[in-house]
Short mmCIF file of C-alpha atoms and ligand atoms in Angstrom, two decimals:
data_model
loop_
_atom_site.label_atom_id
_atom_site.label_comp_id
_atom_site.label_asym_id
_atom_site.label_seq_id
_atom_site.Cartn_x
_atom_site.Cartn_y
_atom_site.Cartn_z
CA ARG A 30 -42.16 -2.51 -28.81
CA ALA A 31 -38.78 -1.77 -30.38
CA PRO A 32 -37.84 1.89 -30.19
CA ALA A 33 -36.92 3.42 -33.57
CA PRO A 34 -33.23 3.32 -34.48
CA VAL A 35 -31.33 6.59 -34.27
CA THR A 36 -29.65 8.15 -37.29
CA ILE A 37 -26.10 9.38 -36.82
CA SER A 38 -25.14 11.85 -39.55
CA THR A 39 -21.38 12.15 -39.89
CA PRO A 40 -19.21 14.90 -41.43
CA THR A 41 -18.43 12.57 -44.34
CA GLY A 42 -22.13 12.69 -45.35
CA ASN A 43 -22.98 9.20 -44.08
CA LYS A 44 -26.19 8.56 -42.18
CA TRP A 45 -25.75 5.48 -40.02
CA GLN A 46 -28.78 3.78 -38.44
CA VAL A 47 -28.08 2.46 -34.94
CA PRO A 48 -30.55 0.53 -32.76
CA SER A 49 -31.47 2.59 -29.73
CA GLY A 50 -32.97 0.02 -27.36
CA ILE A 51 -31.95 -2.46 -24.70
CA PHE A 52 -30.72 -5.64 -26.43
CA ILE A 53 -32.16 -8.82 -24.92
CA ASN A 54 -33.12 -12.09 -26.64
CA ASN A 55 -31.73 -10.87 -29.96
CA SER A 56 -34.05 -7.88 -30.23
CA PHE A 57 -34.10 -4.27 -29.11
CA HIS A 58 -36.62 -3.07 -26.52
CA ALA A 59 -37.56 0.10 -24.68
CA SER A 60 -36.24 -0.05 -21.12
CA VAL A 61 -38.64 -1.31 -18.46
CA SER A 62 -38.78 2.18 -16.93
CA GLY A 63 -39.24 3.80 -20.35
CA LYS A 64 -36.42 6.24 -19.47
CA THR A 65 -33.87 7.47 -21.99
CA PHE A 66 -30.51 9.26 -21.93
CA ASP A 67 -28.50 11.35 -24.37
CA SER A 68 -25.13 10.65 -25.87
CA VAL A 69 -23.03 13.74 -26.66
CA ASN A 70 -20.54 14.42 -29.45
CA PRO A 71 -17.39 15.46 -27.53
CA ALA A 72 -15.95 17.40 -30.49
CA THR A 73 -18.87 19.85 -30.57
CA GLY A 74 -20.54 19.41 -27.18
CA GLU A 75 -23.83 18.83 -29.00
CA LYS A 76 -26.34 16.04 -28.43
CA LEU A 77 -25.70 13.09 -30.71
CA CYS A 78 -28.75 10.91 -30.01
CA THR A 79 -31.19 9.63 -27.39
CA LEU A 80 -31.14 5.98 -26.33
CA ALA A 81 -32.99 3.67 -23.96
CA LEU A 82 -31.69 3.91 -20.40
CA GLY A 83 -31.58 0.55 -18.66
CA GLY A 84 -32.04 -0.14 -14.98
CA ALA A 85 -32.08 -3.04 -12.54
CA ALA A 86 -35.30 -4.43 -14.07
CA ASP A 87 -33.60 -4.68 -17.46
CA ILE A 88 -30.70 -6.59 -15.92
CA GLU A 89 -33.26 -8.93 -14.38
CA ALA A 90 -34.77 -9.57 -17.83
CA ALA A 91 -31.31 -10.06 -19.37
CA VAL A 92 -30.34 -12.59 -16.69
CA LYS A 93 -33.57 -14.51 -17.28
CA ALA A 94 -32.88 -14.66 -21.03
CA ALA A 95 -29.26 -15.62 -20.44
CA ARG A 96 -30.19 -18.38 -17.98
CA THR A 97 -32.60 -19.94 -20.49
CA ALA A 98 -30.01 -19.73 -23.28
CA PHE A 99 -27.23 -21.15 -21.10
CA ASP A 100 -29.33 -24.11 -19.95
CA THR A 101 -30.88 -24.95 -23.33
CA VAL A 102 -28.75 -23.95 -26.32
CA TRP A 103 -25.48 -22.46 -25.08
CA GLY A 104 -23.09 -23.37 -22.24
CA LYS A 105 -22.61 -27.15 -22.18
CA ARG A 106 -25.31 -27.53 -24.85
CA SER A 107 -23.15 -25.80 -27.45
CA THR A 108 -20.10 -27.27 -29.14
CA PRO A 109 -16.67 -25.68 -29.41
CA THR A 110 -16.88 -25.74 -33.22
CA GLN A 111 -20.24 -23.97 -33.15
CA ARG A 112 -18.86 -21.24 -30.89
CA SER A 113 -15.78 -20.96 -33.06
CA ARG A 114 -17.85 -20.54 -36.22
CA LEU A 115 -20.08 -17.87 -34.68
CA LEU A 116 -17.13 -15.86 -33.38
CA LEU A 117 -15.44 -16.04 -36.79
CA ASN A 118 -18.69 -14.84 -38.43
CA PHE A 119 -18.87 -12.03 -35.88
CA ALA A 120 -15.27 -10.98 -36.65
CA ASP A 121 -15.98 -10.91 -40.40
CA LEU A 122 -19.07 -8.74 -39.85
CA VAL A 123 -17.07 -6.26 -37.77
CA ASP A 124 -14.53 -6.04 -40.60
CA LYS A 125 -17.34 -5.53 -43.12
CA HIS A 126 -18.72 -2.62 -41.10
CA LEU A 127 -15.32 -0.94 -40.64
CA ASP A 128 -16.35 2.50 -41.93
CA GLU A 129 -19.60 2.59 -40.02
CA LEU A 130 -18.12 1.39 -36.72
CA SER A 131 -15.12 3.73 -37.01
CA GLU A 132 -17.29 6.77 -37.63
CA LEU A 133 -19.68 5.88 -34.82
CA GLU A 134 -16.78 5.36 -32.43
CA SER A 135 -15.29 8.71 -33.38
CA MET A 136 -18.61 10.61 -33.07
CA ASP A 137 -19.32 9.02 -29.69
CA ASN A 138 -15.85 9.04 -28.13
CA GLY A 139 -14.00 11.86 -29.91
CA LYS A 140 -11.06 9.78 -31.14
CA PRO A 141 -9.75 10.56 -34.64
CA VAL A 142 -11.73 8.51 -37.13
CA TRP A 143 -8.59 7.36 -38.94
CA MET A 144 -7.31 5.89 -35.66
CA ALA A 145 -10.56 4.06 -34.98
CA SER A 146 -10.37 2.75 -38.52
CA ALA A 147 -6.69 1.76 -38.32
CA PHE A 148 -6.69 0.33 -34.78
CA ASP A 149 -9.86 0.09 -32.69
CA VAL A 150 -12.18 -1.58 -35.17
CA PRO A 151 -9.74 -3.94 -36.97
CA ASP A 152 -8.18 -4.90 -33.62
CA SER A 153 -11.66 -5.72 -32.30
CA ALA A 154 -12.34 -7.96 -35.30
CA GLY A 155 -8.90 -9.50 -34.76
CA CYS A 156 -9.70 -10.18 -31.12
CA LEU A 157 -13.01 -11.90 -31.92
CA ARG A 158 -11.20 -13.90 -34.62
CA TYR A 159 -8.43 -14.91 -32.20
CA TYR A 160 -11.03 -16.28 -29.76
CA GLY A 161 -12.92 -17.90 -32.62
CA GLY A 162 -9.70 -19.79 -33.32
CA LEU A 163 -9.25 -20.66 -29.66
CA ALA A 164 -12.80 -21.89 -28.93
CA ASP A 165 -12.08 -25.48 -30.01
CA LYS A 166 -8.67 -25.63 -28.33
CA ILE A 167 -9.76 -25.36 -24.71
CA GLU A 168 -8.47 -28.53 -23.08
CA GLY A 169 -8.52 -30.23 -19.72
CA LYS A 170 -5.86 -32.75 -18.74
CA THR A 171 -5.42 -36.31 -17.48
CA ILE A 172 -3.36 -36.72 -14.33
CA GLU A 173 -1.70 -40.07 -13.51
CA GLN A 174 -2.69 -41.45 -10.09
CA THR A 175 -0.47 -43.83 -8.19
CA GLU A 176 -2.88 -45.38 -5.64
CA GLY A 177 -5.38 -47.95 -6.83
CA GLU A 178 -6.86 -48.25 -10.25
CA LYS A 179 -7.79 -44.65 -10.56
CA ILE A 180 -7.62 -42.01 -13.14
CA ALA A 181 -8.05 -38.31 -12.55
CA TYR A 182 -8.86 -35.76 -15.20
CA THR A 183 -10.10 -32.20 -15.49
CA ARG A 184 -12.95 -30.72 -17.47
CA ILE A 185 -12.95 -27.05 -18.37
CA GLU A 186 -16.47 -25.67 -18.07
CA PRO A 187 -18.02 -22.26 -18.68
CA LEU A 188 -18.93 -20.24 -15.59
CA GLY A 189 -22.48 -19.40 -16.66
CA ILE A 190 -23.67 -15.80 -16.94
CA CYS A 191 -20.97 -13.14 -17.00
CA GLY A 192 -21.52 -9.41 -16.48
CA GLN A 193 -19.09 -7.20 -18.37
CA ILE A 194 -18.78 -3.55 -17.40
CA ILE A 195 -16.66 -1.54 -19.78
CA PRO A 196 -15.28 2.01 -19.95
CA TRP A 197 -15.47 4.79 -22.53
CA ASN A 198 -11.85 5.05 -23.65
CA TYR A 199 -11.85 2.12 -26.12
CA PRO A 200 -15.56 1.24 -26.34
CA ILE A 201 -15.56 -1.30 -29.16
CA GLN A 202 -12.21 -2.82 -28.26
CA MET A 203 -13.15 -3.29 -24.62
CA ALA A 204 -16.36 -4.97 -25.76
CA ALA A 205 -14.41 -7.33 -28.06
CA TRP A 206 -11.78 -8.10 -25.40
CA LYS A 207 -14.55 -9.15 -23.03
CA LEU A 208 -17.01 -10.84 -25.41
CA GLY A 209 -14.37 -12.92 -27.25
CA PRO A 210 -13.00 -15.12 -24.44
CA ALA A 211 -16.32 -15.35 -22.57
CA LEU A 212 -18.23 -16.59 -25.62
CA ALA A 213 -15.41 -18.90 -26.75
CA ALA A 214 -15.68 -20.67 -23.39
CA GLY A 215 -19.48 -20.98 -23.68
CA ASN A 216 -20.67 -18.29 -21.29
CA CYS A 217 -23.67 -16.02 -21.76
CA VAL A 218 -22.77 -12.35 -21.42
CA ILE A 219 -24.50 -9.19 -20.27
CA LEU A 220 -22.51 -6.21 -21.50
CA LYS A 221 -22.85 -2.77 -19.94
CA PRO A 222 -21.18 -0.09 -22.05
CA ALA A 223 -20.10 3.19 -20.46
CA GLU A 224 -22.89 5.75 -20.52
CA GLN A 225 -20.62 8.20 -22.38
CA THR A 226 -20.07 5.81 -25.33
CA PRO A 227 -23.04 3.52 -25.93
CA LEU A 228 -23.16 3.38 -29.74
CA SER A 229 -20.63 0.82 -30.94
CA ALA A 230 -21.90 -1.83 -28.50
CA LEU A 231 -25.44 -1.42 -29.89
CA LYS A 232 -24.09 -1.91 -33.39
CA LEU A 233 -22.15 -4.98 -32.22
CA ALA A 234 -25.36 -6.36 -30.73
CA GLU A 235 -27.07 -6.02 -34.10
CA LEU A 236 -24.15 -7.75 -35.83
CA SER A 237 -24.17 -10.59 -33.28
CA VAL A 238 -27.67 -11.56 -34.49
CA GLN A 239 -26.42 -11.68 -38.09
CA ALA A 240 -23.44 -13.76 -36.91
CA GLY A 241 -25.90 -16.35 -35.63
CA PHE A 242 -25.65 -16.22 -31.83
CA PRO A 243 -28.81 -17.70 -30.29
CA PRO A 244 -31.19 -15.38 -28.36
CA GLY A 245 -30.11 -14.74 -24.77
CA VAL A 246 -26.41 -15.46 -25.32
CA ILE A 247 -25.51 -11.77 -25.61
CA SER A 248 -27.38 -8.89 -23.95
CA VAL A 249 -26.41 -5.22 -24.08
CA VAL A 250 -27.89 -2.99 -21.40
CA ASN A 251 -26.95 0.68 -21.53
CA GLY A 252 -27.28 2.68 -18.35
CA TYR A 253 -25.50 4.29 -15.43
CA GLY A 254 -22.95 2.50 -13.29
CA ALA A 255 -24.74 3.20 -10.03
CA GLU A 256 -27.83 1.36 -11.27
CA VAL A 257 -27.05 -1.07 -14.12
CA GLY A 258 -23.46 -1.70 -13.01
CA GLU A 259 -24.59 -2.19 -9.43
CA ALA A 260 -27.40 -4.54 -10.50
CA ILE A 261 -24.84 -6.68 -12.34
CA SER A 262 -22.33 -6.80 -9.47
CA THR A 263 -24.96 -7.69 -6.88
CA HIS A 264 -27.03 -10.18 -8.92
CA MET A 265 -27.29 -13.67 -7.40
CA ASP A 266 -27.39 -15.49 -10.76
CA ILE A 267 -24.43 -13.79 -12.40
CA GLN A 268 -21.32 -15.92 -11.91
CA LYS A 269 -18.65 -13.42 -12.88
CA VAL A 270 -18.16 -9.73 -13.37
CA ALA A 271 -15.36 -8.48 -15.59
CA PHE A 272 -14.65 -4.80 -15.17
CA THR A 273 -12.40 -2.20 -16.75
CA GLY A 274 -12.43 1.32 -15.33
CA SER A 275 -11.37 3.28 -12.30
CA THR A 276 -9.85 1.76 -9.17
CA ALA A 277 -12.56 3.37 -7.02
CA THR A 278 -15.35 1.64 -8.97
CA GLY A 279 -13.32 -1.60 -9.06
CA LYS A 280 -13.28 -1.63 -5.26
CA ARG A 281 -17.06 -1.13 -5.13
CA ILE A 282 -17.63 -3.98 -7.57
CA MET A 283 -15.39 -6.36 -5.64
CA LYS A 284 -17.23 -5.55 -2.42
CA ALA A 285 -20.63 -6.04 -4.09
CA ALA A 286 -19.47 -9.36 -5.57
CA ALA A 287 -18.25 -10.59 -2.19
CA GLU A 288 -21.44 -9.54 -0.41
CA SER A 289 -23.77 -11.15 -2.97
CA ASN A 290 -22.97 -14.60 -4.36
CA MET A 291 -19.16 -14.48 -4.25
CA LYS A 292 -19.08 -14.13 -8.02
CA LYS A 293 -15.69 -14.23 -9.66
CA VAL A 294 -14.18 -10.86 -10.41
CA THR A 295 -11.51 -9.66 -12.80
CA LEU A 296 -10.49 -6.04 -12.58
CA GLU A 297 -8.52 -4.00 -15.08
CA LEU A 298 -8.11 -0.68 -13.33
CA GLY A 299 -6.16 2.54 -13.46
CA GLY A 300 -2.48 3.20 -13.79
CA LYS A 301 0.25 5.79 -13.43
CA SER A 302 2.76 4.09 -15.65
CA PRO A 303 6.44 5.08 -15.50
CA VAL A 304 8.68 5.48 -18.54
CA VAL A 305 12.42 5.42 -17.86
CA VAL A 306 14.85 6.78 -20.46
CA PHE A 307 18.50 5.89 -19.88
CA GLU A 308 21.45 7.76 -21.42
CA SER A 309 22.21 4.89 -23.84
CA ALA A 310 18.72 5.16 -25.43
CA ASP A 311 18.13 6.12 -29.04
CA ILE A 312 16.76 9.56 -28.21
CA GLU A 313 14.80 10.13 -31.41
CA GLN A 314 13.08 6.76 -31.06
CA ALA A 315 12.40 7.30 -27.34
CA VAL A 316 10.85 10.75 -27.96
CA ARG A 317 8.48 9.26 -30.52
CA TRP A 318 7.32 6.48 -28.19
CA VAL A 319 7.05 8.75 -25.15
CA CYS A 320 4.74 11.05 -27.16
CA LEU A 321 2.65 8.14 -28.32
CA GLY A 322 2.61 6.65 -24.81
CA ILE A 323 0.99 9.71 -23.25
CA LEU A 324 -0.87 11.31 -26.16
CA PHE A 325 -2.43 8.32 -27.93
CA ASN A 326 -6.20 8.24 -27.44
CA GLN A 327 -6.10 11.76 -25.96
CA GLY A 328 -4.14 10.34 -23.01
CA GLN A 329 -7.24 8.34 -21.99
CA ASP A 330 -5.36 5.11 -21.68
CA CYS A 331 -5.03 3.01 -18.56
CA THR A 332 -1.41 2.28 -19.54
CA ALA A 333 -0.61 5.89 -20.52
CA GLY A 334 3.07 6.55 -19.84
CA SER A 335 2.26 9.48 -17.58
CA ARG A 336 5.40 9.66 -15.40
CA LEU A 337 8.61 10.18 -17.36
CA PHE A 338 12.05 9.75 -15.79
CA VAL A 339 15.02 10.89 -17.88
CA GLN A 340 18.68 10.30 -16.95
CA ASP A 341 20.30 13.63 -16.08
CA SER A 342 23.15 13.35 -18.63
CA ILE A 343 20.68 13.49 -21.57
CA TYR A 344 17.92 15.46 -19.88
CA GLU A 345 18.37 18.84 -21.64
CA GLN A 346 18.59 17.38 -25.15
CA PHE A 347 15.71 14.96 -24.53
CA MET A 348 13.41 17.68 -23.22
CA ARG A 349 14.20 20.01 -26.13
CA GLU A 350 13.16 17.30 -28.59
CA LEU A 351 10.15 16.21 -26.55
CA VAL A 352 8.74 19.73 -26.21
CA ALA A 353 9.21 20.27 -29.96
CA ALA A 354 7.34 17.03 -30.66
CA PHE A 355 4.47 18.09 -28.37
CA LYS A 356 4.26 21.46 -30.15
CA ALA A 357 4.03 19.72 -33.53
CA HIS A 358 1.24 17.48 -32.28
CA LYS A 359 -2.02 18.19 -34.16
CA VAL A 360 -5.14 18.66 -32.03
CA GLY A 361 -8.62 19.25 -33.44
CA ASP A 362 -11.33 17.87 -35.70
CA PRO A 363 -11.52 14.07 -35.25
CA PHE A 364 -12.64 13.74 -38.85
CA HIS A 365 -9.55 15.51 -40.26
CA GLU A 366 -6.99 13.04 -41.56
CA LEU A 367 -4.03 14.89 -39.96
CA THR A 368 -5.54 15.14 -36.47
CA PHE A 369 -3.72 13.07 -33.88
CA GLN A 370 -5.64 14.25 -30.83
CA GLY A 371 -9.38 14.81 -30.62
CA PRO A 372 -11.43 16.01 -27.64
CA GLN A 373 -11.59 14.29 -24.26
CA VAL A 374 -14.63 12.07 -23.91
CA SER A 375 -16.77 14.43 -21.83
CA LYS A 376 -16.98 17.86 -20.24
CA VAL A 377 -16.51 16.16 -16.85
CA GLN A 378 -13.26 14.53 -17.96
CA GLN A 379 -12.00 17.76 -19.56
CA GLN A 380 -12.68 19.66 -16.33
CA LYS A 381 -11.03 16.94 -14.25
CA ILE A 382 -7.87 17.18 -16.37
CA LEU A 383 -7.85 20.99 -16.26
CA ASP A 384 -8.19 20.85 -12.45
CA MET A 385 -5.20 18.48 -12.31
CA ILE A 386 -3.20 20.87 -14.50
CA GLU A 387 -4.02 23.74 -12.13
CA SER A 388 -2.95 21.62 -9.16
CA GLY A 389 0.38 20.93 -10.91
CA LYS A 390 0.97 24.68 -11.31
CA ARG A 391 -0.03 25.35 -7.70
CA GLN A 392 2.21 22.60 -6.35
CA GLY A 393 5.28 24.02 -8.07
CA ALA A 394 5.77 21.97 -11.25
CA LYS A 395 6.87 23.91 -14.34
CA VAL A 396 4.68 23.97 -17.48
CA GLU A 397 7.04 23.28 -20.42
CA VAL A 398 4.26 23.27 -23.01
CA GLY A 399 0.44 23.38 -23.00
CA GLY A 400 -1.30 23.85 -19.67
CA LYS A 401 -4.86 24.79 -20.57
CA ALA A 402 -7.95 23.94 -22.61
CA TRP A 403 -7.29 23.86 -26.37
CA GLN A 404 -9.27 26.42 -28.35
CA SER A 405 -10.23 25.56 -31.89
CA PRO A 406 -9.98 28.29 -34.53
CA ASP A 407 -13.07 26.68 -36.07
CA ALA A 408 -16.34 27.90 -34.45
CA LYS A 409 -17.85 24.42 -34.89
CA PHE A 410 -15.50 23.01 -32.25
CA ARG A 411 -15.56 25.93 -29.77
CA ASN A 412 -17.62 23.90 -27.27
CA GLY A 413 -15.60 20.70 -27.75
CA PHE A 414 -13.82 19.14 -24.78
CA PHE A 415 -10.21 19.68 -25.90
CA VAL A 416 -7.08 19.92 -23.74
CA GLU A 417 -3.63 21.07 -24.86
CA PRO A 418 -0.91 18.42 -24.85
CA THR A 419 0.91 19.36 -21.64
CA ILE A 420 4.33 18.65 -20.13
CA PHE A 421 5.26 19.47 -16.54
CA SER A 422 8.89 19.31 -15.43
CA GLY A 423 10.33 19.38 -11.91
CA CYS A 424 7.75 16.85 -10.75
CA ARG A 425 8.02 14.98 -7.48
CA LYS A 426 6.09 12.62 -5.25
CA GLY A 427 3.40 14.45 -3.29
CA MET A 428 2.18 16.38 -6.33
CA ARG A 429 -1.24 15.24 -7.51
CA ILE A 430 -0.03 15.14 -11.13
CA VAL A 431 2.55 12.56 -10.06
CA ASP A 432 0.47 10.49 -7.66
CA GLU A 433 -2.97 10.41 -9.30
CA GLU A 434 -4.22 9.10 -12.61
CA ILE A 435 -5.08 12.08 -14.84
CA PHE A 436 -6.39 10.19 -17.87
CA GLY A 437 -5.51 13.01 -20.22
CA PRO A 438 -2.63 14.35 -22.35
CA VAL A 439 -0.55 15.46 -19.37
CA LEU A 440 3.00 14.23 -18.77
CA ALA A 441 4.89 14.65 -15.47
CA VAL A 442 8.69 14.63 -15.92
CA ALA A 443 11.58 14.25 -13.48
CA LYS A 444 15.34 13.57 -13.74
CA PHE A 445 17.30 10.71 -12.20
CA SER A 446 20.97 9.92 -12.05
CA THR A 447 21.41 6.21 -11.21
CA GLU A 448 19.63 3.00 -12.23
CA GLU A 449 18.82 2.33 -8.60
CA GLU A 450 17.13 5.71 -8.30
CA ALA A 451 15.17 5.10 -11.52
CA ILE A 452 13.80 1.80 -10.18
CA LYS A 453 12.80 3.44 -6.91
CA LEU A 454 11.00 6.28 -8.71
CA ALA A 455 9.29 3.96 -11.21
CA ASN A 456 7.89 1.70 -8.49
CA ASP A 457 6.89 4.52 -6.16
CA THR A 458 3.18 4.31 -7.03
CA GLU A 459 0.17 2.36 -5.85
CA TYR A 460 -0.37 1.18 -9.45
CA GLY A 461 1.34 -1.51 -11.51
CA LEU A 462 -0.18 -1.68 -14.98
CA GLY A 463 2.42 -0.70 -17.59
CA ALA A 464 5.98 0.61 -17.77
CA GLY A 465 8.45 1.60 -20.47
CA VAL A 466 12.24 1.31 -20.50
CA PHE A 467 14.48 2.89 -23.12
CA SER A 468 18.07 1.65 -23.10
CA GLU A 469 20.55 -0.03 -25.44
CA ASN A 470 22.20 -1.91 -22.56
CA ALA A 471 20.88 -5.50 -22.49
CA SER A 472 21.97 -6.25 -18.92
CA GLN A 473 20.40 -3.06 -17.69
CA ILE A 474 17.16 -3.93 -19.51
CA GLN A 475 17.10 -7.35 -17.85
CA ARG A 476 17.59 -5.80 -14.43
CA MET A 477 14.76 -3.34 -15.10
CA VAL A 478 12.44 -6.09 -16.38
CA SER A 479 12.95 -7.94 -13.13
CA ALA A 480 12.75 -4.89 -10.85
CA ILE A 481 9.71 -3.01 -12.16
CA ASP A 482 6.30 -3.96 -10.77
CA ALA A 483 4.01 -3.84 -13.80
CA GLY A 484 1.77 -6.26 -15.69
CA THR A 485 3.20 -5.13 -19.04
CA LEU A 486 6.68 -3.81 -19.82
CA TRP A 487 7.60 -2.15 -23.10
CA ILE A 488 11.27 -2.10 -23.99
CA ASN A 489 12.26 0.51 -26.59
CA ASN A 490 8.61 0.92 -27.61
CA TYR A 491 5.32 1.71 -25.93
CA THR A 492 1.62 0.78 -26.01
CA ALA A 493 1.98 -2.26 -28.30
CA LEU A 494 -0.63 -4.91 -27.48
CA SER A 495 -1.43 -8.23 -29.08
CA ASN A 496 -4.51 -10.42 -28.94
CA SER A 497 -2.28 -13.38 -28.09
CA VAL A 498 -0.38 -11.73 -25.21
CA PRO A 499 -1.92 -11.50 -21.72
CA PHE A 500 -2.69 -8.04 -20.41
CA GLY A 501 -3.51 -6.91 -16.88
CA GLY A 502 -2.27 -5.23 -13.75
CA MET A 503 -0.33 -5.68 -10.55
CA LYS A 504 -0.90 -3.80 -7.26
CA ALA A 505 -3.90 -1.40 -7.33
CA SER A 506 -4.18 -1.78 -11.12
CA GLY A 507 -6.24 -4.92 -10.59
CA PHE A 508 -5.97 -8.65 -11.17
CA GLY A 509 -6.80 -11.27 -13.72
CA ARG A 510 -5.58 -11.17 -17.30
CA GLU A 511 -7.31 -10.25 -20.54
CA LEU A 512 -6.27 -11.32 -24.03
CA GLY A 513 -4.40 -14.50 -24.89
CA VAL A 514 -5.21 -17.93 -23.52
CA ASP A 515 -5.22 -16.54 -19.97
CA ALA A 516 -8.42 -14.60 -20.67
CA VAL A 517 -10.32 -17.78 -21.56
CA LYS A 518 -9.15 -19.41 -18.33
CA ALA A 519 -10.63 -16.43 -16.47
CA TYR A 520 -14.05 -17.37 -17.92
CA CYS A 521 -13.88 -21.08 -17.02
CA ASP A 522 -14.19 -23.32 -14.03
CA VAL A 523 -11.97 -26.37 -13.65
CA LYS A 524 -13.81 -29.52 -12.58
CA ALA A 525 -11.66 -32.41 -11.28
CA ILE A 526 -12.86 -36.00 -11.73
CA HIS A 527 -11.41 -38.95 -9.77
CA TRP A 528 -12.50 -42.20 -11.41
CA ASN A 529 -12.12 -45.58 -9.87
CA TYR A 530 -12.23 -48.32 -12.46
P1 LIG B 804 -15.77 4.47 -13.89
O1 LIG B 804 -14.83 3.46 -13.38
O2 LIG B 804 -16.74 5.04 -12.91
O3 LIG B 804 -16.61 3.90 -15.13
C1 LIG B 804 -16.28 2.75 -15.86
C2 LIG B 804 -17.51 1.85 -16.00
O4 LIG B 804 -17.96 1.46 -14.71
C3 LIG B 804 -18.69 2.53 -16.69
O5 LIG B 804 -19.36 1.60 -17.49
C4 LIG B 804 -19.56 2.94 -15.52
O6 LIG B 804 -20.91 3.11 -15.84
C5 LIG B 804 -19.35 1.76 -14.57
N1 LIG B 804 -19.66 2.03 -13.17
C6 LIG B 804 -19.60 3.21 -12.51
N2 LIG B 804 -19.97 3.05 -11.22
C7 LIG B 804 -20.28 1.74 -11.05
C8 LIG B 804 -20.73 0.95 -9.94
N3 LIG B 804 -20.93 1.49 -8.74
N4 LIG B 804 -20.91 -0.37 -10.14
C9 LIG B 804 -20.69 -0.94 -11.33
N5 LIG B 804 -20.28 -0.24 -12.41
C10 LIG B 804 -20.07 1.08 -12.29
O7 LIG B 804 -14.94 5.61 -14.57
P2 LIG B 804 -15.38 7.11 -14.93
O8 LIG B 804 -16.12 7.77 -13.80
O9 LIG B 804 -16.06 7.09 -16.25
O10 LIG B 804 -13.94 7.77 -15.09
C11 LIG B 804 -13.25 8.16 -13.91
C12 LIG B 804 -11.79 7.80 -13.99
O11 LIG B 804 -11.63 6.40 -14.11
C13 LIG B 804 -11.03 8.35 -15.19
O12 LIG B 804 -10.63 9.65 -15.02
C14 LIG B 804 -9.87 7.41 -15.25
O13 LIG B 804 -8.88 7.82 -14.33
C15 LIG B 804 -10.46 6.09 -14.82
N6 LIG B 804 -10.78 5.22 -15.97
C16 LIG B 804 -9.94 4.18 -16.23
C17 LIG B 804 -10.19 3.37 -17.32
C18 LIG B 804 -9.29 2.21 -17.67
O14 LIG B 804 -9.28 1.78 -18.80
N7 LIG B 804 -8.59 1.65 -16.71
C19 LIG B 804 -11.27 3.63 -18.15
C20 LIG B 804 -12.14 4.68 -17.85
C21 LIG B 804 -11.86 5.46 -16.75
#
């Protein structure tokens, strides 16, 4: 029996109805165990709603539904134009529900509602639309053979059932990034949202039925990583797991995949991205992007520009302007139109960030601004999970704030004098996800582009992403690419045919 939908009342007076069950075969069910869990509003610390908590038995049911769909109506039984049409419908429905999805995302995650409405939700629709456009352009190739009367060609085929485990920092966008390419290629998907942010995926599930996806093609199973995530990574009839989250969990998933059925794995993991500002940079522009790079999304961004290196000749001026920009940064109510920074996603994350800040102080870095939990003057937000935008100077390797991912609004700054030194500092990390370079010297930029080990480089800007440009990491930041044509390839097998005629 379908559990009743939950009602999410928002500060704007809206009351949104969201399905609360496990989504399998195009309908919502109680979990097999009957267990539930609560989602919390990070701005107030109060309970937002209670939802069905999935477990291994629910993954089993989702795989069964997906297998039937893949073998009968989806996979090789579907046509590229059909998949294209459904994804385009899906994208339109996401656009139509912009206000609802933005408010749900903000209530669940804490991000300012105007940001969800300007970026997260429209970008998710854009991503589904991009893959809707790509679904009928997936092509194999013919390869000339020289010996005998033979022809060789390749067919691009879907993998089968794909598990998708996503994090809480961009819940709807991570769902769209993963669903889009997998569905375009003809795979069935089992999506596991993060337990901190389950709502937007449930709403997407509901919209997917309206878009016309056949039962079993998409399942959404909320639950904890150690159970639902584990059940996905170890399942013998799941052909791929796509994961975004921490490096520690990524390692566990890869091990589980190897020890089960050798399922394919793509991993988009953590980062400790460097931003290098040279003396030729446009300082005003660089300050703006550096702020955005570390403070956007409350600093909960795998590509957050969290290590800043400034050339010594401009250091004093740059820091003056940067500290002033941090002080002007508006923290608070996610539903206020001037708020740039809401709460962190959870009490656990807030505490983790505050512990890192304390370690920075203990290890000798200097707090230039911030350095503690942010207290709201409004009693309503007193128990929210806020952190002050924080800058540490005098940072060096060996400090935890320099070496470890903080995933919060905390920037570690150091000076450098030569380009060679900047390259060494930038690459001195186990991660390789993003990097920023600010310079007006084209030759220097080219040298930096070649020297820095990162999957994405931003030159004189930061955090820009595009549905058509591949995104992913080097080193411990993972492997495989999302977005663009590369993401579809990561959801396909290539079959080679040698034909003697
Ligand atoms: P996490 O990696 O544990 O969680 C991400 C997802 O993985 C969630 O859906 C979670 O339920 C699932 N998961 C957890 N354990 C699993 C397991 N054993 N098998 C399969 N799936 C599992 O991240 P977290 O604990 O929520 O956050 C910890 C840190 O991870 C953060 O502080 C941050 O540094 C990093 N993080 C990175 C990203 C990113 O976008 N790269 C996103 C979220 C968190």
